[in-house]
Tab-separated table of C-alpha atoms in Angstrom:
chain	number	residue	atom	x	y	z
A	1019	MET	CA	112.110	117.865	98.595
A	1020	ALA	CA	114.570	120.807	98.800
A	1021	GLY	CA	117.194	120.896	96.081
A	1022	MET	CA	115.743	118.344	93.701
A	1023	THR	CA	112.224	117.216	92.954
A	1024	VAL	CA	111.258	113.571	92.716
A	1025	ALA	CA	110.823	113.975	88.954
A	1026	GLN	CA	114.365	115.355	88.643
A	1027	MET	CA	115.649	112.342	90.582
A	1028	ILE	CA	113.854	110.026	88.171
A	1029	GLU	CA	115.496	111.834	85.241
A	1030	LEU	CA	118.887	110.763	86.606
A	1031	PHE	CA	118.025	107.150	85.806
A	1032	VAL	CA	115.388	107.135	83.032
A	1033	GLU	CA	115.405	108.587	79.526
A	1034	PRO	CA	112.839	111.369	79.056
A	1035	ASN	CA	111.174	109.509	76.143
A	1036	ALA	CA	110.435	106.408	78.247
A	1037	PRO	CA	106.842	105.074	78.084
A	1038	LEU	CA	106.320	106.003	81.736
A	1039	ARG	CA	104.718	108.806	83.742
A	1040	ILE	CA	105.596	109.591	87.352
A	1041	GLU	CA	103.404	111.827	89.492
A	1042	ALA	CA	104.971	112.665	92.865
A	1043	PHE	CA	103.713	113.949	96.199
A	1044	ASP	CA	105.835	117.098	95.805
A	1045	GLY	CA	103.859	118.122	92.724
A	1046	SER	CA	106.567	117.202	90.220
A	1047	VAL	CA	105.834	115.147	87.105
A	1048	PHE	CA	107.972	113.023	84.804
A	1049	GLY	CA	106.914	111.679	81.402
A	1050	PRO	CA	104.006	112.238	79.012
A	1051	ALA	CA	100.393	112.284	80.145
A	1052	ASP	CA	99.494	109.539	77.628
A	1053	ALA	CA	102.177	107.072	78.794
A	1054	PRO	CA	100.827	103.490	79.024
A	1055	VAL	CA	101.566	103.317	82.744
A	1056	CYS	CA	101.569	105.960	85.472
A	1057	ILE	CA	103.272	105.486	88.823
A	1058	LYS	CA	102.300	107.721	91.713
A	1059	VAL	CA	104.857	108.383	94.457
A	1060	ASN	CA	102.495	109.070	97.334
A	1061	ASN	CA	104.843	110.140	100.106
A	1062	SER	CA	108.467	110.638	101.122
A	1063	ARG	CA	108.745	107.193	102.694
A	1064	ALA	CA	108.857	105.702	99.197
A	1065	VAL	CA	111.952	107.796	98.485
A	1066	TYR	CA	113.649	106.690	101.698
A	1067	TYR	CA	112.899	103.043	100.908
A	1068	MET	CA	114.610	103.472	97.549
A	1069	VAL	CA	117.616	105.240	99.065
A	1070	ASP	CA	118.072	102.367	101.531
A	1071	HIS	CA	117.580	99.670	98.878
A	1072	PRO	CA	117.792	101.036	95.312
A	1073	ASN	CA	116.594	97.726	93.850
A	1074	GLU	CA	113.591	95.417	93.762
A	1075	LEU	CA	113.471	95.248	97.569
A	1076	GLY	CA	113.057	99.006	97.949
A	1077	LEU	CA	110.349	99.079	95.284
A	1078	ALA	CA	108.535	96.136	96.851
A	1079	ARG	CA	108.518	97.743	100.287
A	1080	ALA	CA	107.076	100.966	98.914
A	1081	TYR	CA	104.425	99.169	96.850
A	1082	LEU	CA	103.301	96.836	99.630
A	1083	GLN	CA	102.874	99.761	102.018
A	1084	GLY	CA	100.900	101.785	99.470
A	1085	ASP	CA	103.667	104.401	99.174
A	1086	ILE	CA	103.654	103.957	95.412
A	1087	SER	CA	100.586	103.101	93.360
A	1088	SER	CA	99.193	103.223	89.845
A	1089	PRO	CA	95.720	104.046	88.511
A	1090	GLN	CA	96.170	101.177	86.038
A	1091	MET	CA	97.010	98.713	88.800
A	1092	ILE	CA	94.679	95.869	89.789
A	1093	PRO	CA	96.282	94.743	93.073
A	1094	GLY	CA	95.107	91.153	92.770
A	1095	ASP	CA	96.431	90.896	89.222
A	1096	PRO	CA	99.021	93.585	88.346
A	1097	TYR	CA	100.194	91.603	85.302
A	1098	GLU	CA	99.583	94.340	82.713
A	1099	VAL	CA	101.343	97.027	84.756
A	1100	PHE	CA	104.196	94.616	85.482
A	1101	LYS	CA	104.580	93.981	81.746
A	1102	ASP	CA	104.481	97.710	80.948
A	1103	LEU	CA	107.178	98.410	83.528
A	1104	VAL	CA	109.406	95.697	82.060
A	1105	ASN	CA	109.123	97.573	78.754
A	1106	VAL	CA	110.641	100.627	80.453
A	1107	LYS	CA	113.898	98.795	81.259
A	1108	PRO	CA	115.638	99.668	77.935
A	1109	TYR	CA	115.203	103.351	78.800
A	1110	PHE	CA	117.237	103.164	81.998
A	1111	HIS	CA	120.747	104.587	81.924
A	1112	LYS	CA	123.676	104.944	84.276
A	1113	PRO	CA	123.230	108.113	86.329
A	1114	ASP	CA	125.698	110.966	86.553
A	1115	PRO	CA	127.577	110.638	89.900
A	1116	VAL	CA	127.284	114.372	90.527
A	1117	GLY	CA	123.544	114.188	90.039
A	1118	VAL	CA	123.275	111.199	92.400
A	1119	ALA	CA	125.227	113.083	95.059
A	1120	LYS	CA	122.901	116.065	94.683
A	1121	ALA	CA	119.835	113.804	94.976
A	1122	LEU	CA	121.176	112.160	98.132
A	1123	ALA	CA	121.924	115.574	99.582
A	1124	SER	CA	118.352	116.663	98.813
A	1125	VAL	CA	116.986	113.655	100.646
A	1126	ALA	CA	119.383	114.083	103.568
A	1127	SER	CA	118.372	117.720	103.969
A	1128	HIS	CA	115.097	116.408	105.416
A	1129	GLY	CA	116.925	114.185	107.884
A	1130	ILE	CA	118.434	110.704	107.698
A	1131	ARG	CA	115.624	108.180	107.934
A	1132	HIS	CA	115.493	104.430	107.640
A	1133	PRO	CA	111.810	103.473	107.602
A	1134	LYS	CA	110.884	100.100	109.010
A	1135	ALA	CA	110.343	97.260	106.607
A	1136	PRO	CA	106.748	96.040	106.215
A	1137	SER	CA	105.746	93.740	109.056
A	1138	ILE	CA	105.227	90.869	106.603
A	1139	GLU	CA	108.866	90.923	105.472
A	1140	GLY	CA	110.987	87.978	106.594
A	1141	PRO	CA	114.509	88.204	108.032
A	1142	SER	CA	117.567	88.519	105.814
A	1143	ARG	CA	119.861	85.584	105.056
A	1144	LEU	CA	122.420	87.007	107.495
A	1145	ARG	CA	119.912	87.324	110.298
A	1146	ARG	CA	118.591	83.806	109.738
A	1147	ALA	CA	122.134	82.460	109.912
A	1148	ALA	CA	122.815	84.441	113.103
A	1149	GLU	CA	119.749	82.810	114.659
A	1150	GLY	CA	121.090	79.363	113.793
A	1151	LEU	CA	118.741	78.801	110.844
A	1152	LEU	CA	121.397	77.658	108.385
A	1153	PRO	CA	120.212	77.261	104.796
A	1154	HIS	CA	118.741	73.822	104.088
A	1155	SER	CA	119.486	72.406	107.525
A	1156	LYS	CA	116.510	70.656	109.099
A	1157	ALA	CA	115.882	73.616	111.415
A	1158	GLY	CA	116.356	76.108	108.593
A	1159	ASP	CA	114.025	74.240	106.248
A	1160	ALA	CA	111.345	73.919	108.932
A	1161	ALA	CA	111.456	77.672	109.591
A	1162	THR	CA	111.466	78.799	105.967
A	1163	VAL	CA	108.748	76.383	104.839
A	1164	SER	CA	106.613	77.441	107.790
A	1165	TYR	CA	107.133	81.111	106.839
A	1166	HIS	CA	105.688	80.472	103.391
A	1167	TYR	CA	102.967	77.915	104.043
A	1168	ASP	CA	101.796	78.334	107.639
A	1169	GLN	CA	99.487	81.194	106.846
A	1170	SER	CA	95.738	81.097	106.532
A	1171	ASN	CA	94.451	77.958	104.845
A	1172	ASP	CA	91.338	79.937	103.981
A	1173	PHE	CA	93.526	82.508	102.193
A	1174	TYR	CA	95.245	79.822	100.137
A	1175	ARG	CA	91.873	78.345	99.232
A	1176	LEU	CA	90.742	81.704	97.872
A	1177	ILE	CA	93.688	81.587	95.455
A	1178	LEU	CA	94.144	77.887	94.725
A	1179	GLY	CA	90.515	76.872	94.591
A	1180	PRO	CA	88.972	73.663	95.958
A	1181	THR	CA	91.815	71.392	94.785
A	1182	MET	CA	94.277	73.217	97.118
A	1183	THR	CA	97.060	72.252	94.710
A	1184	TYR	CA	99.976	74.668	94.728
A	1185	THR	CA	101.843	73.454	91.653
A	1186	CYS	CA	101.540	73.755	87.900
A	1187	ALA	CA	98.271	72.430	86.459
A	1188	LEU	CA	97.961	70.593	83.137
A	1189	PHE	CA	95.628	72.149	80.564
A	1190	ASN	CA	94.429	69.930	77.743
A	1191	LYS	CA	92.947	73.097	76.227
A	1192	PRO	CA	93.140	76.759	77.318
A	1193	THR	CA	89.464	76.792	78.302
A	1194	ASP	CA	89.863	74.023	80.905
A	1195	THR	CA	88.882	75.001	84.416
A	1196	LEU	CA	91.644	75.211	86.991
A	1197	GLU	CA	90.084	72.334	88.919
A	1198	ALA	CA	90.037	70.069	85.863
A	1199	ALA	CA	93.615	71.021	84.969
A	1200	GLN	CA	94.902	70.310	88.479
A	1201	GLU	CA	93.184	66.927	88.522
A	1202	ALA	CA	94.724	66.200	85.103
A	1203	LYS	CA	98.193	67.023	86.469
A	1204	LEU	CA	97.788	64.745	89.483
A	1205	ASN	CA	96.551	61.904	87.291
A	1206	LEU	CA	99.427	62.489	84.875
A	1207	VAL	CA	101.923	62.015	87.694
A	1208	LEU	CA	100.296	58.794	88.839
A	1209	ASP	CA	100.054	57.518	85.263
A	1210	LYS	CA	103.720	58.272	84.632
A	1211	LEU	CA	104.655	56.406	87.809
A	1212	GLY	CA	102.580	53.444	86.613
A	1213	LEU	CA	101.112	52.867	90.060
A	1214	LYS	CA	98.183	50.501	90.597
A	1215	ALA	CA	95.924	49.612	93.498
A	1216	GLY	CA	97.953	48.177	96.373
A	1217	ASP	CA	101.203	49.954	95.403
A	1218	ARG	CA	102.986	52.273	97.837
A	1219	LEU	CA	103.702	55.951	97.112
A	1220	LEU	CA	105.723	58.541	99.042
A	1221	ASP	CA	104.837	62.180	98.291
A	1222	ILE	CA	107.633	64.546	99.382
A	1223	GLY	CA	106.326	68.045	100.085
A	1224	CYS	CA	102.695	66.968	99.906
A	1225	GLY	CA	101.081	70.347	100.460
A	1226	TRP	CA	97.444	70.192	101.535
A	1227	GLY	CA	96.949	66.581	100.446
A	1228	SER	CA	95.472	66.672	96.942
A	1229	MET	CA	97.838	63.961	95.689
A	1230	GLU	CA	97.044	61.805	98.694
A	1231	VAL	CA	93.307	61.998	97.986
A	1232	VAL	CA	93.625	61.311	94.248
A	1233	ALA	CA	96.097	58.438	94.769
A	1234	ALA	CA	94.036	56.831	97.529
A	1235	ARG	CA	90.938	56.956	95.337
A	1236	ARG	CA	92.886	54.663	92.981
A	1237	GLY	CA	93.613	52.245	95.834
A	1238	ILE	CA	97.245	53.333	96.190
A	1239	HIS	CA	98.742	53.414	99.696
A	1240	VAL	CA	100.262	56.890	100.048
A	1241	ILE	CA	102.284	58.728	102.675
A	1242	GLY	CA	102.656	62.486	102.300
A	1243	VAL	CA	105.167	64.550	104.283
A	1244	THR	CA	105.362	68.310	104.785
A	1245	LEU	CA	106.948	70.731	107.253
A	1246	ALA	CA	103.894	72.996	107.469
A	1247	ASP	CA	101.461	72.462	110.381
A	1248	GLU	CA	98.593	74.169	108.597
A	1249	GLN	CA	98.916	71.836	105.609
A	1250	VAL	CA	98.913	68.758	107.836
A	1251	ALA	CA	95.755	69.878	109.617
A	1252	TRP	CA	93.957	70.572	106.328
A	1253	GLY	CA	95.145	67.336	104.685
A	1254	LYS	CA	94.191	65.084	107.586
A	1255	GLU	CA	90.694	66.546	107.692
A	1256	TRP	CA	90.341	66.140	103.918
A	1257	ILE	CA	91.427	62.486	104.041
A	1258	LYS	CA	89.007	61.815	106.891
A	1259	ARG	CA	86.164	63.531	105.052
A	1260	GLU	CA	86.823	61.324	102.008
A	1261	GLY	CA	86.930	58.158	104.142
A	1262	LEU	CA	90.454	57.335	102.937
A	1263	GLU	CA	92.255	56.909	106.288
A	1264	GLY	CA	93.116	53.302	105.483
A	1265	LEU	CA	95.040	54.316	102.365
A	1266	ALA	CA	96.308	57.875	102.840
A	1267	GLU	CA	98.393	59.478	105.564
A	1268	ILE	CA	99.930	62.942	105.979
A	1269	ARG	CA	102.770	63.563	108.409
A	1270	LEU	CA	104.532	66.628	109.780
A	1271	MET	CA	107.943	65.246	108.907
A	1272	ASP	CA	111.173	66.041	107.096
A	1273	TYR	CA	111.605	63.740	104.099
A	1274	ARG	CA	114.987	62.736	105.537
A	1275	ASP	CA	113.246	61.276	108.586
A	1276	VAL	CA	110.789	58.969	106.796
A	1277	PRO	CA	111.622	55.516	108.236
A	1278	GLU	CA	109.880	53.428	105.573
A	1279	ALA	CA	111.525	52.193	102.381
A	1280	GLY	CA	110.636	49.877	99.507
A	1281	PHE	CA	108.223	52.315	97.860
A	1282	ASP	CA	106.921	51.525	94.378
A	1283	GLY	CA	106.912	55.228	93.532
A	1284	ILE	CA	107.987	58.582	94.931
A	1285	CYS	CA	106.837	61.976	93.722
A	1286	SER	CA	108.203	65.412	94.560
A	1287	LEU	CA	106.031	68.198	93.161
A	1288	GLY	CA	107.260	71.749	93.631
A	1289	MET	CA	109.454	70.904	96.608
A	1290	MET	CA	112.950	70.916	95.086
A	1291	GLU	CA	113.023	74.729	95.077
A	1292	HIS	CA	113.513	74.457	98.872
A	1293	VAL	CA	116.261	71.808	98.856
A	1294	GLY	CA	119.338	73.813	97.841
A	1295	VAL	CA	121.508	72.902	94.851
A	1296	LYS	CA	124.416	71.649	96.962
A	1297	ASN	CA	122.026	69.153	98.571
A	1298	TYR	CA	120.803	67.644	95.302
A	1299	PRO	CA	123.145	64.606	95.529
A	1300	SER	CA	122.041	63.698	99.051
A	1301	TYR	CA	118.412	64.442	98.203
A	1302	PHE	CA	118.320	62.076	95.241
A	1303	ARG	CA	120.323	59.460	97.167
A	1304	GLU	CA	117.697	59.584	99.941
A	1305	ILE	CA	114.964	58.962	97.362
A	1306	PHE	CA	116.994	56.254	95.594
A	1307	ASP	CA	117.417	54.359	98.871
A	1308	LYS	CA	113.701	54.539	99.679
A	1309	LEU	CA	112.606	52.987	96.364
A	1310	LYS	CA	112.459	49.274	95.586
A	1311	PRO	CA	114.309	48.083	92.437
A	1312	ASN	CA	112.341	49.185	89.377
A	1313	GLY	CA	110.698	51.834	91.554
A	1314	MET	CA	109.896	55.134	89.877
A	1315	LEU	CA	110.536	58.781	90.762
A	1316	LEU	CA	108.593	61.725	89.337
A	1317	ASN	CA	110.494	64.935	90.120
A	1318	HIS	CA	108.658	68.172	89.230
A	1319	GLN	CA	110.396	71.512	89.822
A	1320	ILE	CA	110.846	75.085	88.613
A	1321	THR	CA	114.127	75.589	86.752
A	1322	ARG	CA	116.346	78.312	85.402
A	1323	ILE	CA	116.789	78.266	81.644
A	1324	ASN	CA	120.547	77.590	81.751
A	1325	SER	CA	123.430	76.920	84.124
A	1326	HIS	CA	124.887	80.443	83.774
A	1327	ALA	CA	121.963	82.201	85.458
A	1328	GLY	CA	123.026	81.419	89.042
A	1329	HIS	CA	120.959	79.655	91.667
A	1330	ALA	CA	119.941	82.020	94.465
A	1331	ALA	CA	116.775	84.095	94.334
A	1332	GLY	CA	116.862	87.887	94.619
A	1333	GLU	CA	116.219	89.754	97.848
A	1334	PHE	CA	112.510	90.209	97.182
A	1335	ILE	CA	111.850	86.491	96.742
A	1336	ASP	CA	114.149	85.591	99.637
A	1337	ARG	CA	112.532	88.009	102.102
A	1338	TYR	CA	108.907	87.645	101.075
A	1339	ILE	CA	108.253	84.355	99.279
A	1340	PHE	CA	110.805	81.511	99.412
A	1341	PRO	CA	113.583	82.090	101.961
A	1342	ASP	CA	116.709	80.169	100.888
A	1343	GLY	CA	115.001	79.195	97.631
A	1344	GLN	CA	117.271	78.109	94.764
A	1345	LEU	CA	116.720	77.113	91.146
A	1346	ALA	CA	118.997	75.096	88.881
A	1347	SER	CA	119.071	74.460	85.148
A	1348	PRO	CA	117.455	71.348	83.610
A	1349	GLY	CA	120.880	69.950	82.724
A	1350	GLU	CA	122.228	70.339	86.264
A	1351	ILE	CA	119.209	68.548	87.674
A	1352	GLU	CA	119.360	65.653	85.232
A	1353	MET	CA	123.089	65.262	85.836
A	1354	ASN	CA	122.474	64.906	89.580
A	1355	ILE	CA	119.664	62.414	88.998
A	1356	GLN	CA	121.786	60.275	86.682
A	1357	ASP	CA	124.857	60.478	88.930
A	1358	THR	CA	122.783	59.080	91.794
A	1359	GLY	CA	122.121	55.925	89.768
A	1360	PHE	CA	118.691	56.650	88.345
A	1361	GLU	CA	117.886	56.299	84.679
A	1362	VAL	CA	115.894	59.255	83.353
A	1363	ILE	CA	113.387	57.771	80.928
A	1364	HIS	CA	111.249	60.851	80.212
A	1365	GLU	CA	111.486	64.624	80.676
A	1366	GLU	CA	109.207	67.482	79.677
A	1367	ASN	CA	108.862	71.223	80.195
A	1368	LEU	CA	105.423	72.531	81.221
A	1369	ARG	CA	106.205	76.244	81.491
A	1370	GLN	CA	103.229	77.437	79.392
A	1371	HIS	CA	100.948	75.427	81.670
A	1372	TYR	CA	102.384	77.154	84.729
A	1373	ALA	CA	101.844	80.592	83.209
A	1374	LEU	CA	98.196	79.736	82.629
A	1375	THR	CA	97.906	78.294	86.149
A	1376	LEU	CA	99.188	81.549	87.613
A	1377	HIS	CA	96.723	83.605	85.588
A	1378	HIS	CA	93.931	81.506	87.119
A	1379	TRP	CA	95.305	82.106	90.610
A	1380	ASN	CA	95.512	85.857	89.984
A	1381	ARG	CA	91.908	85.906	88.782
A	1382	ASN	CA	90.851	84.021	91.899
A	1383	LEU	CA	92.576	86.651	94.023
A	1384	VAL	CA	90.850	89.468	92.127
A	1385	ASP	CA	87.458	87.771	92.530
A	1386	ASN	CA	88.055	87.292	96.268
A	1387	TRP	CA	90.020	90.471	96.973
A	1388	ASN	CA	87.972	91.793	99.884
A	1389	ALA	CA	87.936	88.420	101.617
A	1390	ALA	CA	91.701	88.039	101.088
A	1391	VAL	CA	92.427	91.468	102.598
A	1392	LYS	CA	90.213	90.628	105.565
A	1393	LEU	CA	92.097	87.365	106.147
A	1394	VAL	CA	95.726	88.473	105.773
A	1395	GLY	CA	95.750	92.263	105.389
A	1396	GLU	CA	96.247	94.387	102.290
A	1397	PRO	CA	100.095	94.240	102.182
A	1398	LYS	CA	100.060	90.426	102.125
A	1399	ALA	CA	97.296	90.333	99.524
A	1400	ARG	CA	99.225	92.850	97.379
A	1401	LEU	CA	102.340	90.696	97.768
A	1402	TRP	CA	100.650	87.613	96.373
A	1403	GLY	CA	99.127	89.488	93.481
A	1404	LEU	CA	102.521	90.916	92.556
A	1405	TYR	CA	104.394	87.636	93.036
A	1406	MET	CA	102.018	85.549	90.945
A	1407	ALA	CA	101.755	88.102	88.137
A	1408	GLY	CA	105.544	88.403	87.990
A	1409	CYS	CA	105.913	84.628	87.841
A	1410	ALA	CA	103.330	84.359	85.062
A	1411	TYR	CA	105.257	86.914	83.017
A	1412	ASN	CA	108.580	85.139	83.555
A	1413	PHE	CA	107.159	81.769	82.556
A	1414	GLU	CA	105.646	83.310	79.431
A	1415	MET	CA	108.950	84.959	78.499
A	1416	ASN	CA	110.870	81.695	79.063
A	1417	ASN	CA	112.950	83.258	81.843
A	1418	ILE	CA	112.025	80.288	84.024
A	1419	GLN	CA	110.613	76.869	83.233
A	1420	ILE	CA	109.154	73.869	85.036
A	1421	HIS	CA	110.345	70.356	84.286
A	1422	GLN	CA	109.137	66.881	85.110
A	1423	TYR	CA	111.682	64.049	85.223
A	1424	LEU	CA	110.469	60.466	85.206
A	1425	CYS	CA	113.205	58.211	86.570
A	1426	VAL	CA	113.623	54.546	87.383
A	1427	LYS	CA	115.855	52.823	89.937
A	1428	PRO	CA	117.632	50.013	88.069
A	1429	ASN	CA	117.550	46.484	89.346
A	1430	GLU	CA	120.446	44.048	89.265
A	1431	GLU	CA	119.398	42.442	85.987
A	1432	GLY	CA	119.647	45.492	83.754
A	1433	THR	CA	117.264	47.612	81.779
A	1434	ALA	CA	115.772	44.792	79.731
A	1435	THR	CA	113.740	43.665	82.743
A	1436	TYR	CA	112.076	46.996	83.440
A	1437	PRO	CA	108.295	46.624	83.379
A	1438	LEU	CA	106.726	48.335	80.399
A	1439	ARG	CA	104.673	51.158	81.892
A	1440	PRO	CA	102.827	53.190	79.269
A	1441	TRP	CA	102.154	56.224	81.440
A	1442	TRP	CA	100.142	57.823	78.654
A	1443	VAL	CA	97.509	55.095	79.105
A	1444	HIS	CA	95.353	55.561	82.209
A	1445	GLN	CA	95.988	52.842	84.772
A	1446	ASP	CA	92.699	51.399	86.040
């Protein structure tokens, strides 16, 4: 570009001794040839994306479109490149305003352009609100959950494997298969809830029905609810194939609209990220009212590490993964549970298990890359590789966690009458 090269623009923001090499379409180069990671800027559109959004959103748009790439990058599992780029962060510095002005002038000399966002990008928060999709309203939740989950069931199966379980697995040892670890997690939840044959379970945000199948095999009567049509179709067929129609049911239904009550147990696995922090009190009250006295809740959700980190996700996550998604700290969540009237009797953090789960999902995507691209297109496949690798890194670095809360609804006679439920002993 006239005036400044891409490499000179990079120098405005990054120290010259950074462990990074940039090779640009204009022939300019930044950084040593033996840097651990090389990023190629393949065309001018990448520059315009970054001018429009000089943050993670601009980078994501350029990467998903193939405008930036790396010879070290494995699109289905870019974990190592992601980690190397995080190591570059200490080498960033505040740019000189005069230099920034010169860079913008260099870009503008080729014309003012605002390239379209990738077709897979969702609408902004402002646009969703303008269309009446208010965050965490019933209409808003239906739209945002559908955006994430109503894709190709075959694509999800390539990533998740035959269990079709889109939450953290439980590894008794690192060499466990993903299938065994997911079955262990589902059984852990049922064991914690202390449910036995004939008991009634409500599964909020049931996904594709893995909990319904495992619970029904134990003789538990289970209702699962989700807002995603594709999940309902898959789950109903799975239940029918297993011959469990008399015990298991999946509904396309908001949890707030479930008419039944008096459940022995309720589980919510990986659904709270969609609820919205301000709705926690009403959410837990809804669950409290649907349980019988002495009924148990198992709440399983991704958390921030502390209450100072904020709740809302960044633009990349909001536009591409979980619109309106929010995370809270473990303390905030437990406070809301207790304030509702529950007693929290057990809590644990499974973040290392989620990191390992994500590594399995990334490997599945790598192994099935061509099929994934055929099903959803390369930008979407790249998106999932990037998203899962980034999550794995953040779980490993303790930037995010995942907590399970086991809670009981008190009865009128006090805690001494609670049934003793040793969840660590398998319930036959």
